[in-house]
């Protein structure tokens, strides 16, 4: 196994690992550990080149620094990527080699699940390093993050309603959810329990049919769903859904959902603001999962009660984001970045 360093300005450590025996070709980026060790998931994707993988790992690890800073997890930002086709490359030997690579960071980087990585893969990683979180509940870990992400979204939406209408009451408020998978499906149920009128859409017709028959949700076709009138539009499927084509079509008062990277470009946060639509920045409202997993690293280990208390603070954090956006006359995206950067700068000053 060969580990080599890649010098990148503004990053604490970026390294590559090649292991001929298992076929591992991976990168780990630690962006910033001012607030604590860098936590971020591991993904495996068939990147066409190492440059493409490097671009992804740098972008994602930086994003984790901001996400953890604003969610106050006491952690920094990092990420890892394995280059290759998951279906053919994945093996216990590959993940054990990846564990040795993670271990080389001596706890400065802590890994977790991300795209195409499951709990059995993480268990193999865990054989060669202790720096892994998000294993099964049975193993004393925090388990599946999705219900916690959904709960965080509900708390975030309460802050959205308060900002819009001066009241956090969900009754009669219409919420359109795109993507009713692990997070969106749970979110739909939680919102219905709180009295919201939930409308769902998903490209998976079977999922929609099941949700309709089980919970009586109204549904709309995914094509053209942006035009549906609602109080909150909640993207819980894929990224880049907020763009030049969709924003002018929106008939909502706010956008608040779990999907990562909802804005195609940063300027779309300004476009939403100009259209009078309140945007809950994705990485702020969808932090429930990372907050939950971060509790594993506290003294005494994972405690659900502690996790829920921390997740519920998403309400206060978003309220602060909206306030900064209002008083400074900037987009909520810029307001969230401003708060995260201030927190990092203050911690750096304190040493
Ligand atoms: P999931 O795969 O369980 O669910 C996604 C759902 O969206 C599926 O039902 C799928 O059919 C549907 N979908 C996909 N493309 C669609 C499209 N173009 N139009 C309509 N529906 C579409 O995923 P998930 O775990 O629920 O995550 C949803 C989003 O939230 C993702 O962007 C994910 O990155 C993000 N997120 C998830 C978590 C978590 O804890 N799971 C945490 C943070 C962010």
Coordinates of C-alpha atoms and ligand atoms in Angstrom, one line a residue:
X1 CA 0.0 0.0 0.0
X2 CA 1.3 3.4 -0.9
X3 CA 0.1 6.7 0.6
X4 CA 1.2 10.0 -1.0
X5 CA 0.4 13.6 -0.2
X6 CA -1.3 16.1 -2.5
X7 CA -0.6 19.8 -1.6
X8 CA -3.7 21.9 -1.9
X9 CA -3.9 25.4 -0.6
X10 CA -6.5 26.0 2.2
X11 CA -6.7 22.2 3.1
X12 CA -4.9 20.7 6.1
X13 CA -4.2 17.4 4.5
X14 CA -5.1 15.7 1.2
X15 CA -3.7 12.3 0.5
X16 CA -4.0 9.5 -2.1
X17 CA -3.8 5.8 -1.4
X18 CA -3.0 3.0 -3.9
X19 CA -3.1 -0.6 -3.0
X20 CA -2.5 -3.0 -5.8
X21 CA -3.6 -6.1 -3.9
X22 CA -7.2 -4.9 -3.3
X23 CA -7.4 -2.5 -6.2
X24 CA -7.9 0.5 -3.9
X25 CA -7.4 4.0 -5.4
X26 CA -8.7 6.5 -2.9
X27 CA -8.4 10.1 -1.8
X28 CA -9.0 11.6 1.7
X29 CA -9.3 15.4 2.2
X30 CA -9.2 17.0 5.6
X31 CA -10.3 20.6 5.0
X32 CA -10.3 22.1 8.5
X33 CA -10.1 20.8 12.0
X34 CA -10.3 24.1 13.9
X35 CA -13.5 23.0 15.6
X36 CA -12.6 19.3 16.0
X37 CA -11.6 16.2 14.1
X38 CA -12.9 16.1 10.5
X39 CA -16.0 14.0 10.0
X40 CA -17.4 13.2 6.6
X41 CA -18.6 10.2 4.7
X42 CA -16.9 7.8 2.3
X43 CA -18.3 7.3 -1.2
X44 CA -17.4 5.1 -4.0
X45 CA -18.1 6.2 -7.6
X46 CA -16.7 5.5 -11.1
X47 CA -15.0 8.8 -11.5
X48 CA -13.5 9.1 -14.9
X49 CA -10.2 10.5 -13.6
X50 CA -8.4 11.2 -10.3
X51 CA -8.8 14.9 -11.1
X52 CA -12.5 14.5 -11.1
X53 CA -12.4 12.6 -7.8
X54 CA -10.1 15.2 -6.3
X55 CA -12.5 18.0 -7.3
X56 CA -15.3 16.1 -5.6
X57 CA -13.5 15.3 -2.4
X58 CA -12.2 18.9 -2.0
X59 CA -15.7 20.4 -2.6
X60 CA -17.4 18.0 -0.3
X61 CA -14.8 18.2 2.6
X62 CA -15.1 22.0 2.5
X63 CA -18.8 21.7 2.6
X64 CA -18.6 19.5 5.7
X65 CA -16.5 22.2 7.5
X66 CA -19.4 24.6 7.0
X67 CA -22.1 22.1 7.8
X68 CA -20.5 21.1 11.1
X69 CA -19.6 24.6 12.0
X70 CA -23.2 25.8 11.7
X71 CA -24.7 22.7 13.3
X72 CA -22.2 23.0 16.2
X73 CA -21.2 19.4 16.2
X74 CA -17.8 20.2 17.6
X75 CA -16.3 18.7 14.4
X76 CA -14.3 19.8 11.4
X77 CA -14.7 18.9 7.7
X78 CA -13.4 16.0 5.8
X79 CA -14.4 13.5 3.2
X80 CA -13.1 10.4 1.3
X81 CA -13.7 9.0 -2.1
X82 CA -12.9 5.6 -3.6
X83 CA -12.4 5.6 -7.4
X84 CA -14.1 2.7 -9.1
X85 CA -17.3 0.9 -10.1
X86 CA -19.0 -0.1 -6.8
X87 CA -20.6 -3.3 -8.3
X88 CA -17.3 -4.8 -9.4
X89 CA -14.7 -3.2 -7.0
X90 CA -16.3 -3.6 -3.6
X91 CA -14.7 -6.3 -1.4
X92 CA -13.9 -6.8 2.3
X93 CA -10.1 -6.5 1.3
X94 CA -10.8 -3.1 -0.4
X95 CA -12.5 -1.7 2.7
X96 CA -9.8 -3.2 5.1
X97 CA -7.2 -1.4 3.0
X98 CA -9.4 1.8 3.1
X99 CA -9.5 1.4 6.9
X100 CA -5.7 1.4 7.0
X101 CA -5.7 4.6 4.9
X102 CA -8.2 6.3 7.3
X103 CA -6.0 5.1 10.2
X104 CA -3.0 6.9 8.7
X105 CA -4.8 10.2 9.7
X106 CA -4.6 9.2 13.3
X107 CA -8.1 10.4 14.2
X108 CA -7.9 13.7 12.3
X109 CA -10.3 12.2 9.8
X110 CA -13.3 10.1 10.9
X111 CA -15.3 8.3 8.3
X112 CA -19.0 7.3 7.8
X113 CA -21.5 6.1 5.2
X114 CA -22.1 8.0 2.0
X115 CA -23.0 7.1 -1.6
X116 CA -22.8 3.4 -2.5
X117 CA -21.4 2.5 1.0
X118 CA -23.4 0.3 3.4
X119 CA -23.0 -0.8 6.9
X120 CA -21.2 -4.1 6.0
X121 CA -18.6 -2.0 4.1
X122 CA -18.1 0.2 7.1
X123 CA -17.7 -2.9 9.3
X124 CA -14.8 -4.1 7.1
X125 CA -13.3 -0.6 7.4
X126 CA -13.7 -0.9 11.2
X127 CA -11.5 -4.0 11.2
X128 CA -8.5 -1.9 10.5
X129 CA -9.3 1.5 12.1
X130 CA -11.4 2.7 15.0
X131 CA -12.1 6.0 13.3
X132 CA -15.6 5.0 11.9
X133 CA -19.0 6.2 13.0
X134 CA -22.5 5.3 11.9
X135 CA -22.3 1.5 12.3
X136 CA -25.4 -0.4 13.4
X137 CA -27.4 0.4 16.5
X138 CA -26.8 -3.2 17.7
X139 CA -23.0 -2.4 17.6
X140 CA -23.7 0.6 20.0
X141 CA -23.6 3.1 17.1
X142 CA -26.1 5.7 16.1
X143 CA -27.7 3.6 13.3
X144 CA -29.7 4.9 10.3
X145 CA -29.5 8.7 10.1
X146 CA -32.6 9.3 7.9
X147 CA -35.3 9.6 10.7
X148 CA -33.0 12.1 12.5
X149 CA -32.6 14.1 9.3
X150 CA -36.4 14.1 8.9
X151 CA -36.9 15.4 12.4
X152 CA -34.3 18.1 11.8
X153 CA -36.3 19.2 8.7
X154 CA -39.5 19.5 10.8
X155 CA -37.7 21.7 13.3
X156 CA -36.3 23.8 10.4
X157 CA -39.8 24.1 8.9
X158 CA -41.1 25.4 12.2
X159 CA -38.6 28.2 12.0
X160 CA -39.6 28.8 8.3
X161 CA -43.3 29.1 9.3
X162 CA -42.5 31.4 12.2
X163 CA -40.5 33.6 9.8
X164 CA -43.2 33.6 7.2
X165 CA -46.4 33.9 9.3
X166 CA -45.3 34.6 12.8
X167 CA -46.6 31.3 13.9
X168 CA -45.1 27.8 13.9
X169 CA -48.4 26.0 13.6
X170 CA -48.5 23.5 10.8
X171 CA -52.2 23.1 10.7
X172 CA -53.6 23.8 7.3
X173 CA -50.2 24.6 5.9
X174 CA -49.6 23.0 2.5
X175 CA -46.2 21.2 2.1
X176 CA -45.1 19.7 -1.2
X177 CA -42.5 17.0 -0.9
X178 CA -40.4 15.9 -3.9
X179 CA -38.9 12.5 -3.2
X180 CA -40.5 10.3 -0.5
X181 CA -37.6 8.0 0.2
X182 CA -35.9 7.5 3.6
X183 CA -36.0 11.1 4.6
X184 CA -38.9 12.5 2.6
X185 CA -41.2 9.6 3.4
X186 CA -40.7 10.0 7.2
X187 CA -41.0 13.8 6.9
X188 CA -44.3 13.4 5.2
X189 CA -45.7 11.4 8.1
X190 CA -44.3 13.7 10.7
X191 CA -45.8 16.7 9.0
X192 CA -49.2 15.0 8.7
X193 CA -49.1 14.3 12.4
X194 CA -48.7 18.0 13.0
X195 CA -51.7 18.9 10.9
X196 CA -50.1 19.9 7.6
X197 CA -51.6 19.2 4.3
X198 CA -49.0 17.1 2.6
X199 CA -48.7 16.7 -1.2
X200 CA -46.1 14.2 -2.5
X201 CA -44.3 13.4 -5.7
X202 CA -41.7 10.9 -6.7
X203 CA -40.5 9.2 -9.9
X204 CA -41.0 5.9 -8.2
X205 CA -44.7 5.3 -8.8
X206 CA -44.9 2.3 -6.4
X207 CA -43.6 4.4 -3.5
X208 CA -46.2 7.1 -4.2
X209 CA -49.0 4.5 -4.5
X210 CA -48.0 2.9 -1.1
X211 CA -47.8 6.3 0.6
X212 CA -51.2 7.3 -0.8
X213 CA -52.9 4.1 0.4
X214 CA -51.2 4.0 3.7
X215 CA -51.5 7.6 4.7
X216 CA -54.0 9.1 2.3
X217 CA -51.6 11.7 0.9
X218 CA -52.5 13.8 -2.2
X219 CA -49.9 13.3 -4.9
X220 CA -48.9 15.1 -8.1
X221 CA -46.8 14.0 -11.1
X222 CA -43.1 14.8 -10.7
X223 CA -43.1 16.5 -14.1
X224 CA -44.3 20.1 -13.5
X225 CA -44.6 19.7 -9.7
X226 CA -42.8 23.0 -9.2
X227 CA -45.9 24.8 -10.3
X228 CA -48.0 23.4 -7.4
X229 CA -49.2 26.1 -5.0
X230 CA -48.0 25.5 -1.5
X231 CA -46.6 27.2 1.6
X232 CA -43.4 25.1 1.7
X233 CA -41.8 23.2 -1.2
X234 CA -39.5 20.5 0.2
X235 CA -36.9 19.0 -2.2
X236 CA -36.0 15.6 -0.7
X237 CA -34.8 13.8 -3.8
X238 CA -31.8 15.0 -5.7
X239 CA -29.6 18.1 -6.0
X240 CA -29.6 21.0 -8.5
X241 CA -33.4 21.2 -8.6
X242 CA -33.4 25.0 -8.0
X243 CA -32.3 26.6 -11.2
X244 CA -33.2 29.1 -14.0
X245 CA -36.0 26.9 -15.3
X246 CA -37.6 25.9 -12.0
X247 CA -37.4 29.1 -9.8
X248 CA -39.7 31.2 -12.0
X249 CA -42.2 28.4 -12.0
X250 CA -42.4 28.0 -8.2
X251 CA -45.7 28.9 -6.5
X252 CA -44.4 28.5 -2.9
X253 CA -43.6 30.9 0.0
X254 CA -40.5 28.9 1.1
X255 CA -38.1 26.1 0.0
X256 CA -37.0 23.8 2.8
X257 CA -36.0 20.2 2.3
X258 CA -33.3 17.6 2.9
X259 CA -31.7 17.2 -0.6
X260 CA -28.0 18.1 -0.8
X261 CA -26.9 20.9 -3.1
X262 CA -30.4 22.1 -4.0
X263 CA -29.1 25.2 -5.8
X264 CA -27.6 24.6 -9.2
X265 CA -25.4 27.7 -8.7
X266 CA -24.9 30.0 -5.7
X267 CA -26.7 32.8 -7.6
X268 CA -29.9 30.9 -7.4
X269 CA -30.1 31.8 -3.7
X270 CA -30.3 35.4 -4.8
X271 CA -32.9 34.5 -7.4
X272 CA -35.1 32.9 -4.7
X273 CA -34.7 36.0 -2.5
X274 CA -35.6 38.3 -5.4
X275 CA -38.7 36.1 -6.0
X276 CA -39.7 36.6 -2.4
X277 CA -39.2 32.9 -1.6
X278 CA -37.6 32.1 1.8
X279 CA -34.9 29.5 1.3
X280 CA -33.7 27.3 4.2
X281 CA -30.1 26.5 3.2
X282 CA -29.9 22.8 2.5
X283 CA -26.9 22.0 4.7
X284 CA -28.4 23.8 7.6
X285 CA -31.8 22.1 7.6
X286 CA -30.5 18.6 6.7
X287 CA -27.9 18.4 9.4
X288 CA -30.0 16.1 11.7
X289 CA -28.1 13.0 10.5
X290 CA -24.7 14.4 11.0
X291 CA -25.7 15.8 14.4
X292 CA -27.0 12.4 15.4
X293 CA -23.8 10.6 14.3
X294 CA -21.6 13.2 16.0
X295 CA -23.0 12.3 19.4
X296 CA -21.2 8.9 19.1
X297 CA -18.0 10.8 19.6
X298 CA -19.0 12.5 22.8
X299 CA -17.7 11.1 26.1
X300 CA -20.0 8.3 27.1
X301 CA -20.9 7.4 23.5
X302 CA -24.2 7.6 21.7
X303 CA -27.2 8.8 23.6
X304 CA -30.4 9.4 21.6
X305 CA -31.8 11.9 24.1
X306 CA -28.7 14.1 23.7
X307 CA -28.9 13.7 19.9
X308 CA -32.5 14.8 19.8
X309 CA -31.9 17.9 21.9
X310 CA -29.1 18.9 19.6
X311 CA -31.1 18.2 16.4
X312 CA -33.9 20.4 17.7
X313 CA -31.5 23.3 17.8
X314 CA -31.8 23.5 14.0
X315 CA -34.9 25.6 14.8
X316 CA -32.7 28.2 16.5
X317 CA -29.9 28.0 14.0
X318 CA -32.2 28.7 11.1
X319 CA -33.9 31.5 13.0
X320 CA -30.5 33.1 13.3
X321 CA -29.8 32.5 9.6
X322 CA -33.1 34.3 8.6
X323 CA -32.3 37.1 11.0
X324 CA -28.8 37.7 9.6
X325 CA -30.2 37.5 6.0
X326 CA -32.9 40.1 6.9
X327 CA -30.6 42.6 8.8
X328 CA -27.7 42.4 6.3
X329 CA -29.9 42.3 3.2
X330 CA -28.1 39.1 1.9
X331 CA -29.4 35.7 0.8
X332 CA -29.9 33.0 3.4
X333 CA -27.1 31.1 1.7
X334 CA -24.7 33.9 2.3
X335 CA -26.0 34.4 5.8
X336 CA -25.4 30.8 6.7
X337 CA -21.9 30.9 5.3
X338 CA -21.3 34.2 7.3
X339 CA -22.3 32.5 10.6
X340 CA -20.1 29.5 9.9
X341 CA -17.1 31.6 8.9
X342 CA -17.5 33.8 12.0
X343 CA -17.6 30.7 14.2
X344 CA -14.4 29.3 12.6
X345 CA -12.6 32.7 12.8
X346 CA -13.5 33.1 16.5
X347 CA -12.3 29.5 17.3
X348 CA -9.0 30.2 15.4
X349 CA -8.5 33.4 17.4
X350 CA -8.9 31.6 20.7
X351 CA -6.3 29.1 19.4
Ligands
LIG1 P1 -33.6 8.0 -0.8 O1 -32.9 7.4 -2.0 O2 -34.1 7.1 0.2 O3 -34.9 8.7 -1.4 C1 -34.9 9.6 -2.5 C2 -36.3 9.5 -3.2 O4 -36.3 10.5 -4.2 C3 -36.6 8.1 -3.8 O5 -37.9 7.7 -3.4 C4 -36.5 8.4 -5.3 O6 -37.4 7.6 -6.1 C5 -36.9 9.8 -5.4 N1 -36.3 10.5 -6.5 C6 -35.1 10.4 -7.1 N2 -35.0 11.3 -8.1 C7 -36.1 11.9 -8.2 C8 -36.6 12.9 -9.1 N3 -35.9 13.4 -10.1 N4 -37.9 13.3 -8.9 C9 -38.7 12.9 -7.9 N5 -38.3 11.9 -7.1 C10 -37.0 11.5 -7.2 O7 -32.7 9.1 -0.3 P2 -32.8 9.8 1.2 O8 -31.8 9.2 2.1 O9 -34.2 10.0 1.5 O10 -32.1 11.3 0.8 C11 -32.9 12.2 0.1 C12 -32.0 13.5 -0.1 O11 -31.6 14.0 1.1 C13 -30.7 13.2 -0.9 O12 -30.4 14.3 -1.6 C14 -29.7 13.0 0.2 O13 -28.4 13.3 -0.2 C15 -30.2 14.0 1.2 N6 -29.7 13.8 2.6 C16 -30.1 12.6 3.2 C17 -29.7 12.4 4.5 C18 -30.1 11.1 5.3 O14 -30.0 11.1 6.5 N7 -30.5 10.1 4.6 C19 -29.0 13.4 5.2 C20 -28.6 14.6 4.6 C21 -29.0 14.8 3.3

